Amino acid sequence: EAEVAQSPRYKITEKSQAVAFWCDPISGHATLYWYRQILGQGPELLVQFQDESVVDDSQLPKDRFSAERLKGVDSTLKIQPAELGDSAMYLCASSLSQGTGYTFGSGTRLTVV
Amino acid sequence: GNSVTQMEGPVTLSEEAFLTINCTYTATGYPSLFWYVQYPGEGLQLLLKATKADDKGSNKGFEATYRKETTSFHLEKGSVQVSDSAVYFCALKGAGQAGTALIFGKGTTLSVSS
């Protein structure tokens, strides 16, 4: 069964350092989403891509977060500088097109110390 | 804007008990509704979905019916197992091209003991 791959699985970083997460969606999936899930809460959308274009980044804290999907395939989410409040699970999901079902990756658990 | 409200947990049940997790939503138009499950340390898995009023989604013994009149999508299972212990999230996807991102509730933790 096809999966959404994410790495690393776990990441511990110090406050003010830079950190990056990688996501490889299911082959052929045009739409890619990054969500942040704070412990004890539901996931919240950070950014949505359609191919290489950003469709929605209204909830992305752009002063420190950036996301790219240069060739419309895999994607990188970066935080610089990291803050204590960024500790969370970062989930990537993909879908064949807008409006179809999602598949989620296993996530990257970030701890900022 | 669109939102989802779930009953607060944790829900603690004995094996073979009946499960209900309440979910209500606020949305314009006719959203699609989903239940996702998250096992410890893992990502989210789609459990079931319904795309129009009165649809019933079902999977692995779980069911939920899309009730437009009460704006609800309650999750039920007749007999829970220890392996059902997980966090359950209700979610909606708004109608139309602009509403393709899922909006999640805060999640309900289910703990089933033998």
PDB file of C-alpha atoms in Angstrom:
ATOM      1  CA  GLU A   1       0.000   0.000   0.000  1.00  0.00           C
ATOM      2  CA  ALA A   2       1.347   3.435  -0.973  1.00  0.00           C
ATOM      3  CA  GLU A   3       2.418   5.658   1.902  1.00  0.00           C
ATOM      4  CA  VAL A   4       3.324   9.258   2.600  1.00  0.00           C
ATOM      5  CA  ALA A   5       6.924   9.261   3.807  1.00  0.00           C
ATOM      6  CA  GLN A   6       8.144  11.745   6.407  1.00  0.00           C
ATOM      7  CA  SER A   7      11.532  12.251   7.996  1.00  0.00           C
ATOM      8  CA  PRO A   8      12.916  12.502  10.515  1.00  0.00           C
ATOM      9  CA  ARG A   9      10.578  10.601  12.786  1.00  0.00           C
ATOM     10  CA  TYR A  10      11.764  12.498  15.848  1.00  0.00           C
ATOM     11  CA  LYS A  11      13.747  15.719  16.186  1.00  0.00           C
ATOM     12  CA  ILE A  12      15.084  17.478  19.254  1.00  0.00           C
ATOM     13  CA  THR A  13      16.467  20.960  18.719  1.00  0.00           C
ATOM     14  CA  GLU A  14      17.513  23.863  20.846  1.00  0.00           C
ATOM     15  CA  LYS A  15      15.605  27.103  20.920  1.00  0.00           C
ATOM     16  CA  SER A  16      16.726  29.553  18.214  1.00  0.00           C
ATOM     17  CA  GLN A  17      18.137  26.803  15.999  1.00  0.00           C
ATOM     18  CA  ALA A  18      16.886  25.983  12.530  1.00  0.00           C
ATOM     19  CA  VAL A  19      15.039  22.740  11.816  1.00  0.00           C
ATOM     20  CA  ALA A  20      13.641  21.162   8.660  1.00  0.00           C
ATOM     21  CA  PHE A  21      11.189  18.381   7.935  1.00  0.00           C
ATOM     22  CA  TRP A  22      10.770  16.445   4.724  1.00  0.00           C
ATOM     23  CA  CYS A  23       7.719  14.859   3.149  1.00  0.00           C
ATOM     24  CA  ASP A  24       7.403  12.624   0.105  1.00  0.00           C
ATOM     25  CA  PRO A  25       3.748  12.221  -0.910  1.00  0.00           C
ATOM     26  CA  ILE A  26       2.188   9.286  -2.683  1.00  0.00           C
ATOM     27  CA  SER A  27       3.284   9.213  -6.299  1.00  0.00           C
ATOM     28  CA  GLY A  28       0.934  11.209  -8.495  1.00  0.00           C
ATOM     29  CA  HIS A  29      -0.728  13.087  -5.658  1.00  0.00           C
ATOM     30  CA  ALA A  30      -0.950  16.704  -6.730  1.00  0.00           C
ATOM     31  CA  THR A  31      -2.151  18.158  -3.440  1.00  0.00           C
ATOM     32  CA  LEU A  32       0.080  18.222  -0.356  1.00  0.00           C
ATOM     33  CA  TYR A  33      -0.737  19.502   3.116  1.00  0.00           C
ATOM     34  CA  TRP A  34       1.337  20.278   6.195  1.00  0.00           C
ATOM     35  CA  TYR A  35      -0.461  20.177   9.535  1.00  0.00           C
ATOM     36  CA  ARG A  36       0.738  20.929  13.048  1.00  0.00           C
ATOM     37  CA  GLN A  37      -0.682  18.937  15.955  1.00  0.00           C
ATOM     38  CA  ILE A  38       0.018  20.245  19.439  1.00  0.00           C
ATOM     39  CA  LEU A  39      -0.239  17.595  22.148  1.00  0.00           C
ATOM     40  CA  GLY A  40      -3.839  17.047  23.169  1.00  0.00           C
ATOM     41  CA  GLN A  41      -5.296  18.981  20.240  1.00  0.00           C
ATOM     42  CA  GLY A  42      -6.448  18.303  16.720  1.00  0.00           C
ATOM     43  CA  PRO A  43      -4.237  18.966  13.695  1.00  0.00           C
ATOM     44  CA  GLU A  44      -4.278  22.489  12.275  1.00  0.00           C
ATOM     45  CA  LEU A  45      -3.444  23.301   8.674  1.00  0.00           C
ATOM     46  CA  LEU A  46      -0.202  25.198   8.121  1.00  0.00           C
ATOM     47  CA  VAL A  47       0.074  25.156   4.334  1.00  0.00           C
ATOM     48  CA  GLN A  48      -1.532  23.522   1.296  1.00  0.00           C
ATOM     49  CA  PHE A  49       0.152  23.012  -2.076  1.00  0.00           C
ATOM     50  CA  GLN A  50      -1.369  22.234  -5.430  1.00  0.00           C
ATOM     51  CA  ASP A  51       1.559  20.904  -7.461  1.00  0.00           C
ATOM     52  CA  GLU A  52       4.317  23.433  -6.772  1.00  0.00           C
ATOM     53  CA  SER A  53       2.006  26.335  -5.942  1.00  0.00           C
ATOM     54  CA  VAL A  54       0.846  27.409  -2.499  1.00  0.00           C
ATOM     55  CA  VAL A  55      -2.958  27.329  -2.294  1.00  0.00           C
ATOM     56  CA  ASP A  56      -3.369  28.317   1.357  1.00  0.00           C
ATOM     57  CA  ASP A  57      -0.725  29.471   3.811  1.00  0.00           C
ATOM     58  CA  SER A  58      -2.926  31.787   5.834  1.00  0.00           C
ATOM     59  CA  GLN A  59      -2.121  29.947   9.098  1.00  0.00           C
ATOM     60  CA  LEU A  60       1.616  29.638   8.492  1.00  0.00           C
ATOM     61  CA  PRO A  61       3.674  31.886  10.837  1.00  0.00           C
ATOM     62  CA  LYS A  62       5.680  33.354   7.995  1.00  0.00           C
ATOM     63  CA  ASP A  63       8.141  35.203  10.194  1.00  0.00           C
ATOM     64  CA  ARG A  64       9.736  31.884  11.135  1.00  0.00           C
ATOM     65  CA  PHE A  65       8.151  29.136   9.025  1.00  0.00           C
ATOM     66  CA  SER A  66       8.673  28.466   5.341  1.00  0.00           C
ATOM     67  CA  ALA A  67       7.535  25.671   3.065  1.00  0.00           C
ATOM     68  CA  GLU A  68       8.440  24.714  -0.459  1.00  0.00           C
ATOM     69  CA  ARG A  69       7.568  22.112  -3.032  1.00  0.00           C
ATOM     70  CA  LEU A  70       9.885  23.114  -5.847  1.00  0.00           C
ATOM     71  CA  LYS A  71       9.165  20.378  -8.378  1.00  0.00           C
ATOM     72  CA  GLY A  72       5.663  19.622  -7.245  1.00  0.00           C
ATOM     73  CA  VAL A  73       6.689  16.319  -5.680  1.00  0.00           C
ATOM     74  CA  ASP A  74       8.366  16.243  -2.261  1.00  0.00           C
ATOM     75  CA  SER A  75       8.192  19.125   0.176  1.00  0.00           C
ATOM     76  CA  THR A  76      10.238  20.687   2.957  1.00  0.00           C
ATOM     77  CA  LEU A  77       8.945  22.621   5.944  1.00  0.00           C
ATOM     78  CA  LYS A  78      11.476  24.785   7.764  1.00  0.00           C
ATOM     79  CA  ILE A  79      11.416  26.624  11.071  1.00  0.00           C
ATOM     80  CA  GLN A  80      14.013  29.290  11.816  1.00  0.00           C
ATOM     81  CA  PRO A  81      14.449  30.136  14.607  1.00  0.00           C
ATOM     82  CA  ALA A  82      12.647  27.439  16.558  1.00  0.00           C
ATOM     83  CA  GLU A  83      10.747  28.456  19.698  1.00  0.00           C
ATOM     84  CA  LEU A  84       9.612  26.374  22.660  1.00  0.00           C
ATOM     85  CA  GLY A  85       6.004  26.687  21.521  1.00  0.00           C
ATOM     86  CA  ASP A  86       6.839  24.958  18.237  1.00  0.00           C
ATOM     87  CA  SER A  87       7.077  21.603  20.008  1.00  0.00           C
ATOM     88  CA  ALA A  88       4.437  19.499  18.280  1.00  0.00           C
ATOM     89  CA  MET A  89       3.815  16.731  15.783  1.00  0.00           C
ATOM     90  CA  TYR A  90       4.155  17.895  12.188  1.00  0.00           C
ATOM     91  CA  LEU A  91       1.997  15.864   9.841  1.00  0.00           C
ATOM     92  CA  CYS A  92       2.141  15.729   6.073  1.00  0.00           C
ATOM     93  CA  ALA A  93      -0.765  14.504   3.970  1.00  0.00           C
ATOM     94  CA  SER A  94      -1.403  14.161   0.267  1.00  0.00           C
ATOM     95  CA  SER A  95      -4.345  13.656  -2.032  1.00  0.00           C
ATOM     96  CA  LEU A  96      -4.826  12.981  -5.733  1.00  0.00           C
ATOM     97  CA  SER A  97      -6.496  16.335  -6.196  1.00  0.00           C
ATOM     98  CA  GLN A  98      -8.351  18.924  -4.203  1.00  0.00           C
ATOM     99  CA  GLY A  99     -11.560  17.458  -2.852  1.00  0.00           C
ATOM    100  CA  THR A 100     -10.460  13.809  -2.744  1.00  0.00           C
ATOM    101  CA  GLY A 101      -9.431  11.738   0.269  1.00  0.00           C
ATOM    102  CA  TYR A 102      -6.228  12.330   2.185  1.00  0.00           C
ATOM    103  CA  THR A 103      -3.443   9.963   3.213  1.00  0.00           C
ATOM    104  CA  PHE A 104      -1.387  11.047   6.202  1.00  0.00           C
ATOM    105  CA  GLY A 105       2.236  10.276   6.957  1.00  0.00           C
ATOM    106  CA  SER A 106       3.387   9.128  10.380  1.00  0.00           C
ATOM    107  CA  GLY A 107       4.583  12.597  11.283  1.00  0.00           C
ATOM    108  CA  THR A 108       7.694  14.221  12.734  1.00  0.00           C
ATOM    109  CA  ARG A 109       7.669  14.751  16.477  1.00  0.00           C
ATOM    110  CA  LEU A 110       9.555  17.997  17.224  1.00  0.00           C
ATOM    111  CA  THR A 111      10.769  18.866  20.700  1.00  0.00           C
ATOM    112  CA  VAL A 112      12.333  22.290  21.233  1.00  0.00           C
ATOM    113  CA  VAL A 113      14.452  22.588  24.376  1.00  0.00           C
TER     114      VAL A 113
ATOM    115  CA  GLY B   1     -16.056  29.975   9.715  1.00  0.00           C
ATOM    116  CA  ASN B   2     -16.222  26.211   9.664  1.00  0.00           C
ATOM    117  CA  SER B   3     -15.562  24.358  12.920  1.00  0.00           C
ATOM    118  CA  VAL B   4     -15.936  21.001  14.625  1.00  0.00           C
ATOM    119  CA  THR B   5     -16.749  20.332  18.277  1.00  0.00           C
ATOM    120  CA  GLN B   6     -16.177  16.934  19.870  1.00  0.00           C
ATOM    121  CA  MET B   7     -17.048  15.640  23.295  1.00  0.00           C
ATOM    122  CA  GLU B   8     -14.173  15.897  25.708  1.00  0.00           C
ATOM    123  CA  GLY B   9     -12.428  12.760  26.852  1.00  0.00           C
ATOM    124  CA  PRO B  10     -11.036  10.621  28.009  1.00  0.00           C
ATOM    125  CA  VAL B  11     -13.661   7.967  27.488  1.00  0.00           C
ATOM    126  CA  THR B  12     -12.960   4.846  29.518  1.00  0.00           C
ATOM    127  CA  LEU B  13     -14.876   1.652  28.738  1.00  0.00           C
ATOM    128  CA  SER B  14     -14.739  -2.032  29.413  1.00  0.00           C
ATOM    129  CA  GLU B  15     -14.360  -4.452  26.543  1.00  0.00           C
ATOM    130  CA  GLU B  16     -17.667  -5.156  24.706  1.00  0.00           C
ATOM    131  CA  ALA B  17     -19.266  -1.922  25.948  1.00  0.00           C
ATOM    132  CA  PHE B  18     -21.185   0.401  23.617  1.00  0.00           C
ATOM    133  CA  LEU B  19     -19.341   3.479  22.412  1.00  0.00           C
ATOM    134  CA  THR B  20     -20.650   6.894  21.423  1.00  0.00           C
ATOM    135  CA  ILE B  21     -18.415   9.882  20.720  1.00  0.00           C
ATOM    136  CA  ASN B  22     -20.375  13.027  19.956  1.00  0.00           C
ATOM    137  CA  CYS B  23     -19.410  15.400  17.170  1.00  0.00           C
ATOM    138  CA  THR B  24     -21.203  18.530  15.977  1.00  0.00           C
ATOM    139  CA  TYR B  25     -20.150  20.940  13.291  1.00  0.00           C
ATOM    140  CA  THR B  26     -20.659  24.447  12.003  1.00  0.00           C
ATOM    141  CA  ALA B  27     -20.345  24.995   8.276  1.00  0.00           C
ATOM    142  CA  THR B  28     -21.936  26.748   5.358  1.00  0.00           C
ATOM    143  CA  GLY B  29     -23.397  24.598   2.642  1.00  0.00           C
ATOM    144  CA  TYR B  30     -22.926  20.856   2.672  1.00  0.00           C
ATOM    145  CA  PRO B  31     -19.530  19.775   3.971  1.00  0.00           C
ATOM    146  CA  SER B  32     -18.112  16.264   3.875  1.00  0.00           C
ATOM    147  CA  LEU B  33     -17.627  14.689   7.307  1.00  0.00           C
ATOM    148  CA  PHE B  34     -14.948  12.292   8.498  1.00  0.00           C
ATOM    149  CA  TRP B  35     -13.736  10.319  11.478  1.00  0.00           C
ATOM    150  CA  TYR B  36     -10.003   9.716  11.782  1.00  0.00           C
ATOM    151  CA  VAL B  37      -8.218   7.508  14.307  1.00  0.00           C
ATOM    152  CA  GLN B  38      -4.730   7.998  15.673  1.00  0.00           C
ATOM    153  CA  TYR B  39      -2.931   5.173  17.454  1.00  0.00           C
ATOM    154  CA  PRO B  40      -0.071   6.062  19.827  1.00  0.00           C
ATOM    155  CA  GLY B  41       2.940   7.445  17.993  1.00  0.00           C
ATOM    156  CA  GLU B  42       1.318   7.184  14.579  1.00  0.00           C
ATOM    157  CA  GLY B  43      -0.255   9.448  12.007  1.00  0.00           C
ATOM    158  CA  LEU B  44      -3.962   9.707  11.293  1.00  0.00           C
ATOM    159  CA  GLN B  45      -5.921   6.999   9.528  1.00  0.00           C
ATOM    160  CA  LEU B  46      -9.279   7.537   7.905  1.00  0.00           C
ATOM    161  CA  LEU B  47     -11.894   5.497   9.759  1.00  0.00           C
ATOM    162  CA  LEU B  48     -15.044   6.457   7.859  1.00  0.00           C
ATOM    163  CA  LYS B  49     -16.668   9.290   5.973  1.00  0.00           C
ATOM    164  CA  ALA B  50     -19.980  10.641   4.712  1.00  0.00           C
ATOM    165  CA  THR B  51     -20.399  13.168   1.952  1.00  0.00           C
ATOM    166  CA  LYS B  52     -24.085  14.095   2.065  1.00  0.00           C
ATOM    167  CA  ALA B  53     -26.972  14.338   4.477  1.00  0.00           C
ATOM    168  CA  ASP B  54     -28.337  11.008   5.807  1.00  0.00           C
ATOM    169  CA  ASP B  55     -25.305   9.098   4.529  1.00  0.00           C
ATOM    170  CA  LYS B  56     -23.974   6.504   6.938  1.00  0.00           C
ATOM    171  CA  GLY B  57     -20.253   5.824   6.988  1.00  0.00           C
ATOM    172  CA  SER B  58     -19.077   2.520   8.409  1.00  0.00           C
ATOM    173  CA  ASN B  59     -15.837   0.616   8.882  1.00  0.00           C
ATOM    174  CA  LYS B  60     -14.468  -1.991  11.318  1.00  0.00           C
ATOM    175  CA  GLY B  61     -17.749  -2.018  13.272  1.00  0.00           C
ATOM    176  CA  PHE B  62     -17.809   1.772  13.672  1.00  0.00           C
ATOM    177  CA  GLU B  63     -20.672   3.826  12.235  1.00  0.00           C
ATOM    178  CA  ALA B  64     -21.616   7.481  11.939  1.00  0.00           C
ATOM    179  CA  THR B  65     -24.617   9.124  10.266  1.00  0.00           C
ATOM    180  CA  TYR B  66     -24.514  12.585   8.694  1.00  0.00           C
ATOM    181  CA  ARG B  67     -27.396  14.477  10.321  1.00  0.00           C
ATOM    182  CA  LYS B  68     -27.974  17.818   8.640  1.00  0.00           C
ATOM    183  CA  GLU B  69     -30.887  18.781  10.882  1.00  0.00           C
ATOM    184  CA  THR B  70     -28.796  18.478  14.043  1.00  0.00           C
ATOM    185  CA  THR B  71     -25.425  19.255  12.377  1.00  0.00           C
ATOM    186  CA  SER B  72     -24.010  16.094  13.947  1.00  0.00           C
ATOM    187  CA  PHE B  73     -21.863  13.108  12.996  1.00  0.00           C
ATOM    188  CA  HIS B  74     -21.668  10.981  16.148  1.00  0.00           C
ATOM    189  CA  LEU B  75     -19.381   7.946  16.136  1.00  0.00           C
ATOM    190  CA  GLU B  76     -20.779   4.656  17.484  1.00  0.00           C
ATOM    191  CA  LYS B  77     -19.628   1.088  17.944  1.00  0.00           C
ATOM    192  CA  GLY B  78     -21.711  -1.670  19.462  1.00  0.00           C
ATOM    193  CA  SER B  79     -18.910  -3.603  21.153  1.00  0.00           C
ATOM    194  CA  VAL B  80     -15.484  -2.076  21.660  1.00  0.00           C
ATOM    195  CA  GLN B  81     -12.234  -4.011  21.899  1.00  0.00           C
ATOM    196  CA  VAL B  82      -8.982  -3.235  23.682  1.00  0.00           C
ATOM    197  CA  SER B  83      -7.421  -2.674  20.261  1.00  0.00           C
ATOM    198  CA  ASP B  84      -9.821   0.255  19.688  1.00  0.00           C
ATOM    199  CA  SER B  85      -7.935   2.297  22.293  1.00  0.00           C
ATOM    200  CA  ALA B  86      -6.785   5.404  20.410  1.00  0.00           C
ATOM    201  CA  VAL B  87      -7.587   9.059  19.826  1.00  0.00           C
ATOM    202  CA  TYR B  88     -10.548   9.734  17.553  1.00  0.00           C
ATOM    203  CA  PHE B  89     -10.891  12.943  15.548  1.00  0.00           C
ATOM    204  CA  CYS B  90     -13.990  14.271  13.861  1.00  0.00           C
ATOM    205  CA  ALA B  91     -13.255  16.429  10.818  1.00  0.00           C
ATOM    206  CA  LEU B  92     -14.990  18.274   8.046  1.00  0.00           C
ATOM    207  CA  LYS B  93     -14.097  19.424   4.586  1.00  0.00           C
ATOM    208  CA  GLY B  94     -16.001  22.458   3.410  1.00  0.00           C
ATOM    209  CA  ALA B  95     -18.011  22.516   0.222  1.00  0.00           C
ATOM    210  CA  GLY B  96     -16.495  23.902  -2.948  1.00  0.00           C
ATOM    211  CA  GLN B  97     -12.946  24.242  -4.257  1.00  0.00           C
ATOM    212  CA  ALA B  98     -11.925  26.619  -1.512  1.00  0.00           C
ATOM    213  CA  GLY B  99     -12.781  24.164   1.207  1.00  0.00           C
ATOM    214  CA  THR B 100     -10.446  21.297   0.476  1.00  0.00           C
ATOM    215  CA  ALA B 101      -8.391  21.368   3.695  1.00  0.00           C
ATOM    216  CA  LEU B 102      -9.690  19.259   6.557  1.00  0.00           C
ATOM    217  CA  ILE B 103     -10.727  21.013   9.765  1.00  0.00           C
ATOM    218  CA  PHE B 104     -10.371  18.821  12.835  1.00  0.00           C
ATOM    219  CA  GLY B 105     -11.932  18.682  16.255  1.00  0.00           C
ATOM    220  CA  LYS B 106      -9.689  18.463  19.313  1.00  0.00           C
ATOM    221  CA  GLY B 107      -9.908  14.689  19.537  1.00  0.00           C
ATOM    222  CA  THR B 108     -11.372  12.245  22.037  1.00  0.00           C
ATOM    223  CA  THR B 109      -9.176   9.675  23.748  1.00  0.00           C
ATOM    224  CA  LEU B 110     -10.734   6.239  24.104  1.00  0.00           C
ATOM    225  CA  SER B 111      -9.300   3.742  26.566  1.00  0.00           C
ATOM    226  CA  VAL B 112     -10.715   0.210  26.595  1.00  0.00           C
ATOM    227  CA  SER B 113      -9.809  -2.242  29.334  1.00  0.00           C
ATOM    228  CA  SER B 114     -10.231  -6.008  29.334  1.00  0.00           C
TER     229      SER B 114
END
